[in-house]
XYZ file of C-alpha atoms in Angstrom:
338
model
C 16.688 -10.526 13.233
C 14.790 -10.828 16.488
C 14.760 -13.495 19.179
C 12.192 -16.238 19.522
C 11.751 -17.740 22.973
C 9.516 -20.457 24.385
C 7.935 -19.046 27.527
C 6.827 -22.096 29.432
C 7.964 -25.686 29.736
C 6.259 -28.265 31.949
C 6.758 -32.009 31.741
C 3.471 -33.696 30.858
C 2.378 -37.282 31.267
C 2.352 -39.228 28.053
C 5.311 -37.402 26.513
C 7.693 -39.528 24.444
C 10.519 -40.997 26.513
C 12.732 -42.460 23.817
C 13.591 -42.271 20.134
C 10.913 -42.756 17.509
C 11.324 -43.565 13.854
C 11.884 -40.863 11.293
C 13.873 -37.618 11.222
C 14.504 -35.449 14.269
C 11.367 -33.498 15.161
C 9.874 -31.403 17.951
C 6.555 -32.582 19.344
C 4.209 -30.868 21.777
C 3.583 -32.729 25.029
C 1.453 -30.596 27.278
C 3.284 -27.285 27.502
C 6.622 -28.901 26.654
C 8.446 -29.347 23.374
C 10.091 -32.763 23.166
C 12.648 -33.839 20.536
C 11.821 -37.199 18.956
C 13.334 -39.341 16.229
C 16.629 -38.779 14.510
C 19.680 -39.847 16.473
C 18.402 -39.277 19.973
C 20.111 -41.622 22.438
C 18.200 -44.742 23.370
C 17.295 -45.176 26.988
C 16.639 -42.126 29.118
C 13.758 -39.728 28.735
C 13.783 -37.023 26.109
C 14.343 -33.636 27.713
C 12.101 -30.636 27.001
C 13.703 -28.108 24.687
C 13.489 -24.348 25.134
C 13.665 -22.611 21.757
C 15.870 -19.550 21.528
C 17.098 -18.014 18.313
C 16.446 -15.492 15.561
C 14.297 -14.728 12.548
C 15.803 -15.008 9.067
C 14.267 -13.693 5.839
C 14.832 -15.778 2.738
C 15.184 -12.852 0.330
C 18.009 -11.335 2.419
C 19.839 -14.660 2.307
C 19.261 -14.827 -1.444
C 19.978 -11.222 -2.413
C 22.601 -9.919 0.047
C 26.095 -11.306 -0.245
C 26.812 -10.776 3.460
C 23.662 -12.673 4.501
C 25.121 -15.854 3.042
C 27.239 -16.037 6.208
C 24.364 -15.466 8.657
C 24.172 -19.050 9.926
C 27.904 -19.184 10.641
C 27.819 -15.760 12.279
C 24.842 -16.758 14.418
C 26.690 -19.832 15.606
C 29.686 -17.716 16.649
C 27.796 -14.742 18.096
C 25.094 -16.649 19.986
C 26.320 -20.202 20.638
C 23.214 -20.962 22.726
C 20.833 -20.271 19.814
C 19.064 -23.415 18.671
C 16.381 -22.270 16.187
C 15.746 -20.003 13.237
C 12.283 -18.875 12.269
C 12.689 -18.886 8.508
C 10.308 -16.437 6.857
C 10.659 -17.935 3.425
C 7.331 -18.852 1.861
C 6.414 -15.511 0.297
C 3.003 -16.331 -1.110
C 1.234 -13.343 -2.661
C 3.403 -11.292 -0.376
C 5.930 -9.152 -2.220
C 6.211 -6.854 -5.186
C 8.742 -8.871 -7.242
C 10.601 -5.664 -8.035
C 11.133 -4.991 -4.331
C 11.472 -8.409 -2.761
C 10.973 -12.079 -3.481
C 7.623 -13.568 -4.555
C 7.173 -17.346 -4.550
C 3.513 -17.947 -5.510
C 2.751 -19.404 -8.951
C -0.158 -21.034 -10.795
C 1.632 -24.388 -11.098
C -0.134 -27.014 -8.957
C 2.488 -29.662 -9.831
C 5.113 -27.607 -7.983
C 2.921 -26.795 -4.988
C 2.043 -23.369 -6.383
C 5.624 -22.328 -5.614
C 8.374 -20.926 -7.796
C 11.161 -23.553 -8.054
C 13.705 -20.739 -7.688
C 12.327 -19.955 -4.220
C 12.300 -23.629 -3.279
C 15.932 -24.010 -4.330
C 16.973 -21.184 -1.992
C 14.842 -22.675 0.797
C 16.559 -26.020 0.307
C 19.996 -24.433 0.663
C 19.239 -22.385 3.762
C 17.367 -25.186 5.535
C 20.202 -27.612 4.782
C 22.804 -25.124 6.015
C 20.921 -24.318 9.224
C 20.095 -27.904 10.132
C 23.655 -29.056 9.375
C 24.788 -26.435 11.898
C 22.574 -28.051 14.537
C 19.760 -25.491 14.380
C 16.054 -26.241 14.342
C 13.971 -24.563 11.629
C 10.423 -23.199 11.799
C 9.348 -22.705 8.198
C 7.028 -19.697 7.922
C 4.589 -18.475 5.259
C 3.990 -14.773 4.775
C 1.130 -13.551 2.594
C 0.929 -9.783 2.891
C -1.576 -9.131 0.121
C -4.048 -11.940 0.794
C -3.884 -12.113 4.604
C -5.427 -8.636 4.849
C -9.015 -7.628 4.087
C -9.673 -7.194 0.375
C -12.848 -5.280 -0.446
C -13.358 -7.428 -3.548
C -12.903 -10.696 -1.645
C -9.522 -11.558 -3.117
C -8.060 -12.780 0.160
C -7.629 -15.993 2.140
C -10.735 -15.319 4.193
C -13.194 -14.968 1.288
C -11.704 -16.686 -1.765
C -12.172 -20.492 -1.877
C -9.645 -20.720 -4.715
C -6.886 -18.896 -2.842
C -7.579 -20.923 0.289
C -7.490 -24.234 -1.604
C -4.203 -23.347 -3.301
C -2.678 -22.074 -0.064
C -3.484 -25.323 1.739
C -2.220 -27.368 -1.208
C 1.016 -25.384 -1.055
C 1.436 -26.311 2.609
C 0.817 -30.002 1.924
C 3.426 -29.921 -0.832
C 5.958 -28.136 1.394
C 5.478 -30.515 4.330
C 5.871 -33.508 2.025
C 9.079 -32.064 0.571
C 10.724 -31.446 3.943
C 9.261 -34.418 5.810
C 12.564 -36.295 5.440
C 14.760 -33.368 6.533
C 16.263 -33.396 10.015
C 15.428 -30.686 12.581
C 12.253 -29.289 11.044
C 10.749 -27.914 14.256
C 7.492 -26.879 12.649
C 5.464 -25.180 9.948
C 4.038 -21.724 10.722
C 0.847 -21.508 8.722
C 0.423 -17.752 8.261
C 2.715 -15.158 9.788
C 0.940 -12.195 11.369
C -2.467 -12.429 9.643
C -3.378 -8.832 8.925
C -7.147 -9.092 8.850
C -9.086 -6.937 11.283
C -12.510 -7.770 9.847
C -12.463 -11.566 9.900
C -14.023 -13.250 12.950
C -11.473 -15.059 15.153
C -13.185 -18.405 14.572
C -12.716 -17.997 10.811
C -9.037 -17.200 11.304
C -8.730 -20.312 13.479
C -10.518 -22.345 10.806
C -7.830 -21.493 8.263
C -5.103 -22.265 10.798
C -6.717 -25.623 11.621
C -6.970 -26.549 7.936
C -3.326 -25.569 7.516
C -2.340 -27.809 10.424
C -4.263 -30.684 8.870
C -2.458 -30.123 5.562
C 1.038 -30.257 7.086
C 0.297 -33.025 9.588
C -1.026 -35.237 6.807
C 2.533 -35.175 5.445
C 4.731 -34.596 8.505
C 2.695 -35.479 11.618
C 5.484 -35.228 14.214
C 6.412 -31.644 13.309
C 4.780 -28.752 15.121
C 2.059 -26.684 13.527
C 2.561 -23.049 14.546
C -0.387 -20.648 14.712
C -1.311 -17.312 16.287
C -4.032 -14.655 16.434
C -5.097 -11.907 14.081
C -4.311 -9.140 13.710
C -0.522 -9.328 13.527
C -0.118 -11.898 16.329
C -0.953 -9.174 18.863
C -0.430 -10.426 22.411
C -3.633 -8.681 23.577
C -5.636 -11.045 21.349
C -3.823 -14.148 22.618
C -6.719 -16.022 24.235
C -8.864 -19.155 24.014
C -10.155 -18.216 20.571
C -6.849 -19.268 18.984
C -6.874 -22.785 20.457
C -7.346 -25.649 17.989
C -8.842 -29.084 18.589
C -5.655 -30.591 17.198
C -2.492 -32.137 18.643
C 1.069 -30.956 18.154
C 0.298 -27.241 17.920
C 2.570 -24.424 19.100
C 0.871 -21.073 19.750
C 2.808 -17.913 18.956
C 2.641 -14.141 19.403
C 4.682 -10.967 18.838
C 5.715 -8.586 21.585
C 6.486 -5.135 20.183
C 5.139 -3.165 23.134
C 4.789 -0.247 23.361
C 5.107 0.471 19.651
C 6.177 4.083 20.255
C 9.177 2.751 22.185
C 10.323 -0.148 20.024
C 10.166 1.951 16.822
C 11.687 5.108 18.323
C 14.561 6.929 16.608
C 16.303 9.008 19.262
C 18.429 10.775 16.670
C 15.282 12.178 15.033
C 13.972 13.631 18.264
C 11.865 10.753 19.627
C 11.830 11.044 23.419
C 10.590 7.544 24.293
C 12.608 5.833 27.028
C 12.596 2.580 28.943
C 11.468 2.520 31.665
C 8.965 5.167 30.662
C 5.413 6.451 30.834
C 3.109 6.202 27.811
C -0.541 6.945 27.000
C -2.705 3.863 27.478
C -3.676 3.903 23.803
C -0.015 3.689 22.770
C 0.565 0.706 25.039
C -2.596 -1.355 24.545
C -3.594 -0.035 21.104
C -7.215 -0.811 20.245
C -7.502 -2.913 23.419
C -7.009 0.081 25.731
C -10.594 -0.090 27.049
C -9.786 -3.435 28.675
C -7.066 -1.829 30.786
C -7.684 1.904 31.270
C -10.412 4.424 31.956
C -9.287 6.586 29.047
C -7.026 6.383 26.033
C -4.819 9.141 27.455
C -4.367 7.578 30.891
C -0.685 7.211 31.757
C 0.816 3.717 31.935
C 4.241 3.057 33.414
C 6.129 0.512 31.304
C 9.067 -1.113 33.069
C 10.436 -4.598 33.707
C 7.620 -5.361 36.130
C 4.988 -4.326 33.601
C 6.542 -6.587 30.937
C 6.685 -9.560 33.314
C 3.064 -9.039 34.285
C 1.929 -8.758 30.648
C 3.637 -12.030 29.755
C 2.332 -13.827 32.840
C -1.244 -12.600 32.490
C -1.620 -13.272 28.754
C 0.452 -15.974 26.976
C 1.779 -17.665 30.109
C -1.703 -17.755 31.607
C -3.163 -19.335 28.461
C -0.424 -21.955 28.511
C -1.113 -22.716 32.178
C -4.886 -22.939 31.808
C -4.793 -25.297 28.828
C -1.401 -27.013 29.159
C -0.257 -26.000 25.682
C 3.151 -24.709 24.486
C 3.462 -21.024 23.622
C 6.318 -18.936 22.304
C 7.204 -15.386 21.387
C 8.465 -15.333 17.816
C 9.573 -11.678 17.753
C 10.452 -8.990 20.250
C 12.942 -6.162 20.381
C 13.617 -2.490 19.749
C 15.193 -0.612 16.857
C 18.880 0.144 17.012
C 17.978 3.815 16.562
C 16.690 3.874 20.142
C 19.852 5.047 21.883
C 21.316 3.061 24.750
C 20.885 5.979 27.142
C 17.150 5.864 26.370
C 16.907 2.280 27.579
C 17.605 0.136 24.526
C 19.907 -2.133 26.521
C 18.011 -1.929 29.830
């Protein structure tokens, strides 16, 4: 599991200042996230919340005996954690023999397998009872990529209609639950061929589907491909309220996936080819793909400030990093704990 952190909070005019009816929710007010509803105390202003927590995968919780204790262990190990990003709506995502697949043909059940929903119910109830917020996330490996025959979310009207219906059904089901922070429409869309405005169109329709059922919850969206921070710009912004914009930060990939025991020499701080750091966006930053780039704490701060933080500042919207980290196989003496 990897941390999720809101990067910027700024109090905005017009934010809610007291309790509202309905279950406890997070709402976007400028670049701030404000709790509303539930059992918030009457009187004083609601305080902006900074999200900090971990990712959890539903099939681990369902299939691994030890994972059944993850919420309790999280509470003990990281008492300050306040959110889980629950990757649990596997929709045309997994080989059933290898993981957990939730998509069905049954419209009456939201195109979701009741067995998946039952596990979702348990984990959401357990997490929220422990005082954690939940971001409920859909993952659609097979149909969020580019299919040459058009059998994907970008080209198939049938898949798109069912996907949006699924989200409406899910938001209706959990609209009465406490501490639903938001609904993340499509984790890490894999498409590299679809125009950004078409990706944003799907995200906007997803937001409309969930907000029709649970309007005070956040709608969480990010850029293709794979939520890459170098594509985190104005093209992802939606003409909708109550949206939280998200990105990944696995940079540089050669470092965060390194296995020192197998001979990988990557270190932090360290020097990397520009193409390894900025990937297909290297031309925006370097004169050549092989140009050396020094990656250290200063470089990371500058990347965050100049990309997601800058977008948040320019448009007064909330942003957050949903995943960052390095593999445990990167030894400590190579900078894993730096």
